[in-house]
PDB file of C-alpha atoms in Angstrom:
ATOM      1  CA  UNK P1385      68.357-111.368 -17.167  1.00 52.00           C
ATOM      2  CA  UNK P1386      67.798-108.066 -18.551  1.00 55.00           C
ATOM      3  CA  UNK P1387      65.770-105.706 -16.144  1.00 54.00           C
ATOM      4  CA  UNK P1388      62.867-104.089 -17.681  1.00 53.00           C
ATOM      5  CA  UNK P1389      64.309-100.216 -18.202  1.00 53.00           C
ATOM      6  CA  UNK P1390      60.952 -98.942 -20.115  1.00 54.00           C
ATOM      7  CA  UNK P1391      59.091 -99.859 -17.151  1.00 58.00           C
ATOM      8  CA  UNK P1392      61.254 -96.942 -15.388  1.00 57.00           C
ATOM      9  CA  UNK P1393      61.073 -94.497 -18.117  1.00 58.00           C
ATOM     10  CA  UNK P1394      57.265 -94.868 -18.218  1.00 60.00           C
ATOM     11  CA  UNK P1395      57.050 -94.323 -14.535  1.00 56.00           C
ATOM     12  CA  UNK P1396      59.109 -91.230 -14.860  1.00 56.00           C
ATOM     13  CA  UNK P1397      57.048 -89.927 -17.442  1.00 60.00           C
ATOM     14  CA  UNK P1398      54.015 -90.577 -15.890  1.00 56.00           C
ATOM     15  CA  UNK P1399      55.266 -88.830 -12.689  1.00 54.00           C
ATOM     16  CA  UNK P1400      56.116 -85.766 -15.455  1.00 55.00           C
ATOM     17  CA  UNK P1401      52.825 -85.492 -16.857  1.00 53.00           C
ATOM     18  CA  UNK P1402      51.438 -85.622 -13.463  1.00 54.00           C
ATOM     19  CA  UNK P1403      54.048 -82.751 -12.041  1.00 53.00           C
ATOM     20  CA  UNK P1404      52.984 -80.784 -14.935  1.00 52.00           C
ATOM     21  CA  UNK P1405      49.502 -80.926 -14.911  1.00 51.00           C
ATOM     22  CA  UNK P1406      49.947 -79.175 -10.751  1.00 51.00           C
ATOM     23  CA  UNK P1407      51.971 -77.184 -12.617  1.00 55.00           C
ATOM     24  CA  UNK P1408      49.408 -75.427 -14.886  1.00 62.00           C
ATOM     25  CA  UNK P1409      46.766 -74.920 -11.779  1.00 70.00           C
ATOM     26  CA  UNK P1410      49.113 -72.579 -10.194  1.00 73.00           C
ATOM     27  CA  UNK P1411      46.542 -69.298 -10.303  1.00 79.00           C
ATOM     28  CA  UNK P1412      43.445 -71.264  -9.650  1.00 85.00           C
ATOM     29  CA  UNK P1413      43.135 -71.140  -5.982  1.00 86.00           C
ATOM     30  CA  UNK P1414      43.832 -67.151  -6.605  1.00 87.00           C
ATOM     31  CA  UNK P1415      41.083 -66.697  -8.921  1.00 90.00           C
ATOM     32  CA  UNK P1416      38.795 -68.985  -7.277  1.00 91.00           C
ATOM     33  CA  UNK P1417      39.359 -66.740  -3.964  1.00 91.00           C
ATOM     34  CA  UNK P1418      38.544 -63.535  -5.900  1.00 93.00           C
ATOM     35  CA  UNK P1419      35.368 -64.988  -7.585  1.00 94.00           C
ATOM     36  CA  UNK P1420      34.403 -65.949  -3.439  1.00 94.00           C
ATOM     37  CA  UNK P1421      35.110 -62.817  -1.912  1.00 95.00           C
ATOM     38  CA  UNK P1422      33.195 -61.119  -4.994  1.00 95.00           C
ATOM     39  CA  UNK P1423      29.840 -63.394  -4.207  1.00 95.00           C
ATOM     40  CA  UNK P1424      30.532 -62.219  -0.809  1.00 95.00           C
ATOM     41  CA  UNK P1425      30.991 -58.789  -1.469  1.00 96.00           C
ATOM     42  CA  UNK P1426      28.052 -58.364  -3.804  1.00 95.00           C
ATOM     43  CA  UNK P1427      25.158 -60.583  -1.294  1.00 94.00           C
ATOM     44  CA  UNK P1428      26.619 -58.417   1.510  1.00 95.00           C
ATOM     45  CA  UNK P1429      25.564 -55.215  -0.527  1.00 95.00           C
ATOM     46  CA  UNK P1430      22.341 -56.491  -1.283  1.00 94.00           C
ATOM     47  CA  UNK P1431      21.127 -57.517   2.261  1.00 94.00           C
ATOM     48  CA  UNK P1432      22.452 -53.100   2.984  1.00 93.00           C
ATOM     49  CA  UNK P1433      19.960 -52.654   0.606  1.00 92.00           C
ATOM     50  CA  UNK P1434      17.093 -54.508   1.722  1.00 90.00           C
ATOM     51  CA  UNK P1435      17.986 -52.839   5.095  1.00 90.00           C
ATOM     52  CA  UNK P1436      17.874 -49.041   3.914  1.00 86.00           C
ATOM     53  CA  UNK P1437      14.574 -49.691   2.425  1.00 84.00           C
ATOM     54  CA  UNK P1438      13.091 -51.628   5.851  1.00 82.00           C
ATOM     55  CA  UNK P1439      14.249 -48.550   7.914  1.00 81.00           C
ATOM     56  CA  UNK P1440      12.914 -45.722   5.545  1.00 77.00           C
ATOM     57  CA  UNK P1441       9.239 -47.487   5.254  1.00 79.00           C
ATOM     58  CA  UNK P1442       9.657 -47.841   9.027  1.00 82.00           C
ATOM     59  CA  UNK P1443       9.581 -43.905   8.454  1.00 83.00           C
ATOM     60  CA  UNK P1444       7.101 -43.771   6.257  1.00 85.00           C
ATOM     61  CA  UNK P1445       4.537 -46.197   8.516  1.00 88.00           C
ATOM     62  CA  UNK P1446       5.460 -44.492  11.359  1.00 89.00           C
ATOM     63  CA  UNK P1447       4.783 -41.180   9.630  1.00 91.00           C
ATOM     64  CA  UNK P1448       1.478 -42.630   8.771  1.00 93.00           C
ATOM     65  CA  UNK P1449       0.613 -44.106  11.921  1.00 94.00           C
ATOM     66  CA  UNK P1450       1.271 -40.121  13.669  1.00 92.00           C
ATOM     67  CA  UNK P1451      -0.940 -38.518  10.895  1.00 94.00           C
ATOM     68  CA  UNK P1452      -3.771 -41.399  11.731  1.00 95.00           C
ATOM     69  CA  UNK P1453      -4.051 -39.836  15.608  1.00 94.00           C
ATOM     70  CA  UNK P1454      -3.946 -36.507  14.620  1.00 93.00           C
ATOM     71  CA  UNK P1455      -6.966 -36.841  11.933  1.00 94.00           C
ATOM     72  CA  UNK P1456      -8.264 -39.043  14.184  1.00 95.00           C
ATOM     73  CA  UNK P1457      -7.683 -35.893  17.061  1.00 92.00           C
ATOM     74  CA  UNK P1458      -9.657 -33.863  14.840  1.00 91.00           C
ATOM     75  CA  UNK P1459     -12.958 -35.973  14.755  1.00 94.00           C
ATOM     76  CA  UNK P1460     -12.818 -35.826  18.674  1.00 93.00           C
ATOM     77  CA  UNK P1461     -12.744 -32.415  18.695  1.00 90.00           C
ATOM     78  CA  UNK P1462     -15.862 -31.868  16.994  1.00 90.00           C
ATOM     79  CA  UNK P1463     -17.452 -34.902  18.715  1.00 92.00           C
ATOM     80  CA  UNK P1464     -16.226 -33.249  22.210  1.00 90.00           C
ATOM     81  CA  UNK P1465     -17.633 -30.042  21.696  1.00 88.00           C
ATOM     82  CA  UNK P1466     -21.310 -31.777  20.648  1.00 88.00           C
ATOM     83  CA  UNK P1467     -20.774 -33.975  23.834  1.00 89.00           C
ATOM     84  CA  UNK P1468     -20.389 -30.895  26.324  1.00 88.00           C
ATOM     85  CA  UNK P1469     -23.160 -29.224  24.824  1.00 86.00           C
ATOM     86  CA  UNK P1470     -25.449 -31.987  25.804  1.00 85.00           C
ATOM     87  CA  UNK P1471     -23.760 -32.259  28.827  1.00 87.00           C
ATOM     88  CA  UNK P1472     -24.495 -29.118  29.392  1.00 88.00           C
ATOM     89  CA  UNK P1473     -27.885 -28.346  28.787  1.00 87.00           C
ATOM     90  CA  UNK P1474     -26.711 -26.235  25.560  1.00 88.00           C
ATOM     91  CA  UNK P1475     -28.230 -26.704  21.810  1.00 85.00           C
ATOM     92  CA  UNK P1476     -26.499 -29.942  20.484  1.00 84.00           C
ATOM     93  CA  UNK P1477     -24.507 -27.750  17.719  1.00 82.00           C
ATOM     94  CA  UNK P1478     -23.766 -24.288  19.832  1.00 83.00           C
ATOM     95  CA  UNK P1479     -20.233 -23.419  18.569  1.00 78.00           C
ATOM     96  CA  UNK P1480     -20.717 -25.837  15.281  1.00 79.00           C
ATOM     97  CA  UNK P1481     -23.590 -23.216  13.935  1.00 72.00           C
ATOM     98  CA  UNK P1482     -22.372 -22.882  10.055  1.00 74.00           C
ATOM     99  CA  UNK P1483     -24.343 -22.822   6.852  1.00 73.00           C
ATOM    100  CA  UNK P1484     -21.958 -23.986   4.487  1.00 77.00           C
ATOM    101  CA  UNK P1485     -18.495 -25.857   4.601  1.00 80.00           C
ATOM    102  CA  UNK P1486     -16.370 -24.318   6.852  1.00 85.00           C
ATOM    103  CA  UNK P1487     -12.574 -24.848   7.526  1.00 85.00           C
ATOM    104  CA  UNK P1488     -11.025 -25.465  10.983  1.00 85.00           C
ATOM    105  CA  UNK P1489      -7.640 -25.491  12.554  1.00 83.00           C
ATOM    106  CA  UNK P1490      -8.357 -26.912  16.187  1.00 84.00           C
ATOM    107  CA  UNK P1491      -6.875 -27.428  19.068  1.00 82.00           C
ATOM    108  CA  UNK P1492      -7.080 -30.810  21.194  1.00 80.00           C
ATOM    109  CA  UNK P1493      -8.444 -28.780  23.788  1.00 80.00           C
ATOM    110  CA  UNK P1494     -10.959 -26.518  22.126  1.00 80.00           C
ATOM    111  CA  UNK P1495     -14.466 -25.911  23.519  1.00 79.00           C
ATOM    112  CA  UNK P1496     -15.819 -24.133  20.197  1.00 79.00           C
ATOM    113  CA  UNK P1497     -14.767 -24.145  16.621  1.00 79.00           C
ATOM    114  CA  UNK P1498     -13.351 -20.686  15.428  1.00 73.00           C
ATOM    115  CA  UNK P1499     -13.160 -20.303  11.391  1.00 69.00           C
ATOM    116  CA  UNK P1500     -11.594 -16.840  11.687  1.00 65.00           C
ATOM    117  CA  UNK P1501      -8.405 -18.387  13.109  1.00 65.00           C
ATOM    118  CA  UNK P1502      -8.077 -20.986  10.278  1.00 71.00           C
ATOM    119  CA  UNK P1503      -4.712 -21.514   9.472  1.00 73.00           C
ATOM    120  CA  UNK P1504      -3.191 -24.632   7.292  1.00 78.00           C
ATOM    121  CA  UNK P1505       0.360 -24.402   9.198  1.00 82.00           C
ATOM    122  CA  UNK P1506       2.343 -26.664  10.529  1.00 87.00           C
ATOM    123  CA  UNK P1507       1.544 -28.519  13.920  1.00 87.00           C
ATOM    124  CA  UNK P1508       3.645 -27.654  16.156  1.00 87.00           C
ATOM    125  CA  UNK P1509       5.207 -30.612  18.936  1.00 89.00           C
ATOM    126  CA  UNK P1510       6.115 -30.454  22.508  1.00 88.00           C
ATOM    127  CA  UNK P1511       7.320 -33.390  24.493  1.00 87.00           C
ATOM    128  CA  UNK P1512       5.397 -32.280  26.960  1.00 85.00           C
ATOM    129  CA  UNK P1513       2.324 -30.779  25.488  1.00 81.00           C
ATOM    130  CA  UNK P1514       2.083 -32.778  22.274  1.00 83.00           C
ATOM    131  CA  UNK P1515       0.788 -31.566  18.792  1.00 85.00           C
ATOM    132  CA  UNK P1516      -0.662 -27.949  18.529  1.00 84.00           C
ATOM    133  CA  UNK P1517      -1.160 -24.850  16.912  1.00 81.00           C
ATOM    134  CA  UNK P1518      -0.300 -22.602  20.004  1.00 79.00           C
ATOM    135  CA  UNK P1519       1.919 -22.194  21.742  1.00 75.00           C
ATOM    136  CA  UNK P1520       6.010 -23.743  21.785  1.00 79.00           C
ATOM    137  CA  UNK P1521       7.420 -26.801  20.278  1.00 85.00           C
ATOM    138  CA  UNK P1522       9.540 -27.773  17.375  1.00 91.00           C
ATOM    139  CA  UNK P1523       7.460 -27.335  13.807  1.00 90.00           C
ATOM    140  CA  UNK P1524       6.445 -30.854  12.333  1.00 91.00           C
ATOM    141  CA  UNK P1525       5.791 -31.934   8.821  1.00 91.00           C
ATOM    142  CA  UNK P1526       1.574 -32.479   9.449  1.00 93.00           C
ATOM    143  CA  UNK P1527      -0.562 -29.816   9.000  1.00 92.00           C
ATOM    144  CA  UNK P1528      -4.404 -30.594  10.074  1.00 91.00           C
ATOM    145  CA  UNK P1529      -7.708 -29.208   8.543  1.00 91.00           C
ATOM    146  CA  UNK P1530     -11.048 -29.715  10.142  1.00 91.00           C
ATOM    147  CA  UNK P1531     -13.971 -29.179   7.543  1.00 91.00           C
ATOM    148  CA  UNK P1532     -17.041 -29.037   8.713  1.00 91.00           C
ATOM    149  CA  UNK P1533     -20.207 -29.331   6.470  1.00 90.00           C
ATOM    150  CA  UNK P1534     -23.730 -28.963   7.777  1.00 89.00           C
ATOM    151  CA  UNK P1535     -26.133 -31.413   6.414  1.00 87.00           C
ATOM    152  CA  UNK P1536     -29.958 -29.553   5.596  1.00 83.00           C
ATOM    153  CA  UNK P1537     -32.623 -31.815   5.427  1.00 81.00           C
ATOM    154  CA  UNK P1538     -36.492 -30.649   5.907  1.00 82.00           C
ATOM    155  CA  UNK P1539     -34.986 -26.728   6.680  1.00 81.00           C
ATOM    156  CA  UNK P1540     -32.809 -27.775   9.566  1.00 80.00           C
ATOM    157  CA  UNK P1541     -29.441 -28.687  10.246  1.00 82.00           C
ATOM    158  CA  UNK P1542     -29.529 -32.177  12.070  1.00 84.00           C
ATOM    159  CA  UNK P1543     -26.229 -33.630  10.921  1.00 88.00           C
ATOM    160  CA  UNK P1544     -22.695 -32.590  10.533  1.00 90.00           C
ATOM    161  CA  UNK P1545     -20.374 -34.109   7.928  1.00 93.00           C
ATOM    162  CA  UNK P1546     -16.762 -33.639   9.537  1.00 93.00           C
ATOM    163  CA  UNK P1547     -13.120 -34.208   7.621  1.00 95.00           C
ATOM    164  CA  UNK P1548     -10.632 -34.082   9.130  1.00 94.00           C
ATOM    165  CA  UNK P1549      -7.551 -33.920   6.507  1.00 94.00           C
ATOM    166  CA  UNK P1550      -3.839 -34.386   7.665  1.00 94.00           C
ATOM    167  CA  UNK P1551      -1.316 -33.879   4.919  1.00 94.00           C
ATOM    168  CA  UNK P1552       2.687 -34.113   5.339  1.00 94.00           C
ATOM    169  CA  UNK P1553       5.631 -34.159   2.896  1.00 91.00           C
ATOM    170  CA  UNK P1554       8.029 -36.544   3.921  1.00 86.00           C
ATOM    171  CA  UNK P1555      12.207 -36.496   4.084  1.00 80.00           C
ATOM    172  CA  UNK P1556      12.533 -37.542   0.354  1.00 78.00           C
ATOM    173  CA  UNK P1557       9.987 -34.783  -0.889  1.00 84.00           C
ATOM    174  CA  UNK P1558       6.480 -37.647  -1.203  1.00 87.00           C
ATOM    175  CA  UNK P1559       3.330 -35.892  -0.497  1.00 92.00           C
ATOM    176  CA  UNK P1560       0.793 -38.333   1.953  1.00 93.00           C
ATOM    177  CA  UNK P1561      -2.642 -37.075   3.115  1.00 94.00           C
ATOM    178  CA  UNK P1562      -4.871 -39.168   5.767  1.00 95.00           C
ATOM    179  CA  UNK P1563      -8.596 -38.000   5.379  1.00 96.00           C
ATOM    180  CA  UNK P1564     -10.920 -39.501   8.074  1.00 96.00           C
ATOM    181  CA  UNK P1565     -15.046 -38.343   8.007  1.00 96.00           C
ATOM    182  CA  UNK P1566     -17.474 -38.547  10.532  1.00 95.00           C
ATOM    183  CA  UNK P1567     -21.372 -38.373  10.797  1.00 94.00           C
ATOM    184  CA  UNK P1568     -22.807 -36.754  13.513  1.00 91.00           C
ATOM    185  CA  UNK P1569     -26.480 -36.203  14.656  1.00 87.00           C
ATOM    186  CA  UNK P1570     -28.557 -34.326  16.740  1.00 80.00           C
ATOM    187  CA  UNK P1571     -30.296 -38.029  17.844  1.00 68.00           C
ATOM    188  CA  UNK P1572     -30.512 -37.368  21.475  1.00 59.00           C
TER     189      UNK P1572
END
């Protein structure tokens, strides 16, 4: 009986083709390992990106939120003054006396308003003092104005429009302003 030799010749060329065909993918795994590390690379950059911007609005809100109190300081001011008038036994607008819009630059501890020393500086900060005019402290980015507008109806001043104006230019050169007004009346 004669053995069956194609039967080997086919196995060997099968076992060829299938040596070759390993053969060819020699560089895959390398190029499919630069094409991962390139994803990697690139989503990596992106999520540093998303991160700078989160921390510099932090800034920016937190900048905000600082400019808020001190227009916000600047309403009290005026509505502390009218309140220790009253308190004592003074004309509800003694220190606030103005005929026309008038520009402030108070201090958080003020008893009158004073026009003559208006100056739109910079605030000043101390740890231990906080925000001023006077005084120490390391000069801020906020400057504060205080306008005061008297409000004439029937020949009398009975109301005071206050704005209080905050402005600031921030590390990468944007202007913001904060602008909060106030009504307040001689209803005691």
């Amino acid at each position: 009986m004669k053995k069956k030799s194609h039967n080997r010749k086919s196995y060997f060329r099968m076992f060829h083709a299938s040596c070759s065909v390993f053969h060819d993918n020699r560089g895959q795994l390398l190029i499919e390992s630069i094409i991962a590390i390139f994803l990697v690379i690139v989503g990596m950059m992106a999520i540093l990106g998303f991160l700078a911007n989160a921390l510099s609005l932090n800034r920016v809100v937190s900048d905000q939120l600082t400019a808020t109190y001190l227009s916000e300081e600047g309403i009290e001011i005026v509505k502390n003054i009218i309140d220790s008038n009253k308190g004592n036994g003074k004309v509800w607008n003694d220190g606030l006396k103005v005929n026309a819009a008038t520009d402030y630059s108070p201090q958080y501890d003020d008893k009158t308003l004073n026009a003559a020393g208006f100056q739109l500086g910079p605030l000043l900060y101390d740890p231990a003092a906080g925000y001023s005019y006077k005084g120490g402290g390391e000069e801020t980015a906020f400057k504060r104005k205080v306008t005061l507008t008297p409000i004439i109806r029937g020949g009398t001043v009975n109301e005071y429009q206050v704005n209080s104006l905050v402005e600031w230019v921030s590390r990468g050169g944007g202007k913001f302003s904060v602008n909060i007004e106030d009504h307040f009346y001689d209803w005691r």
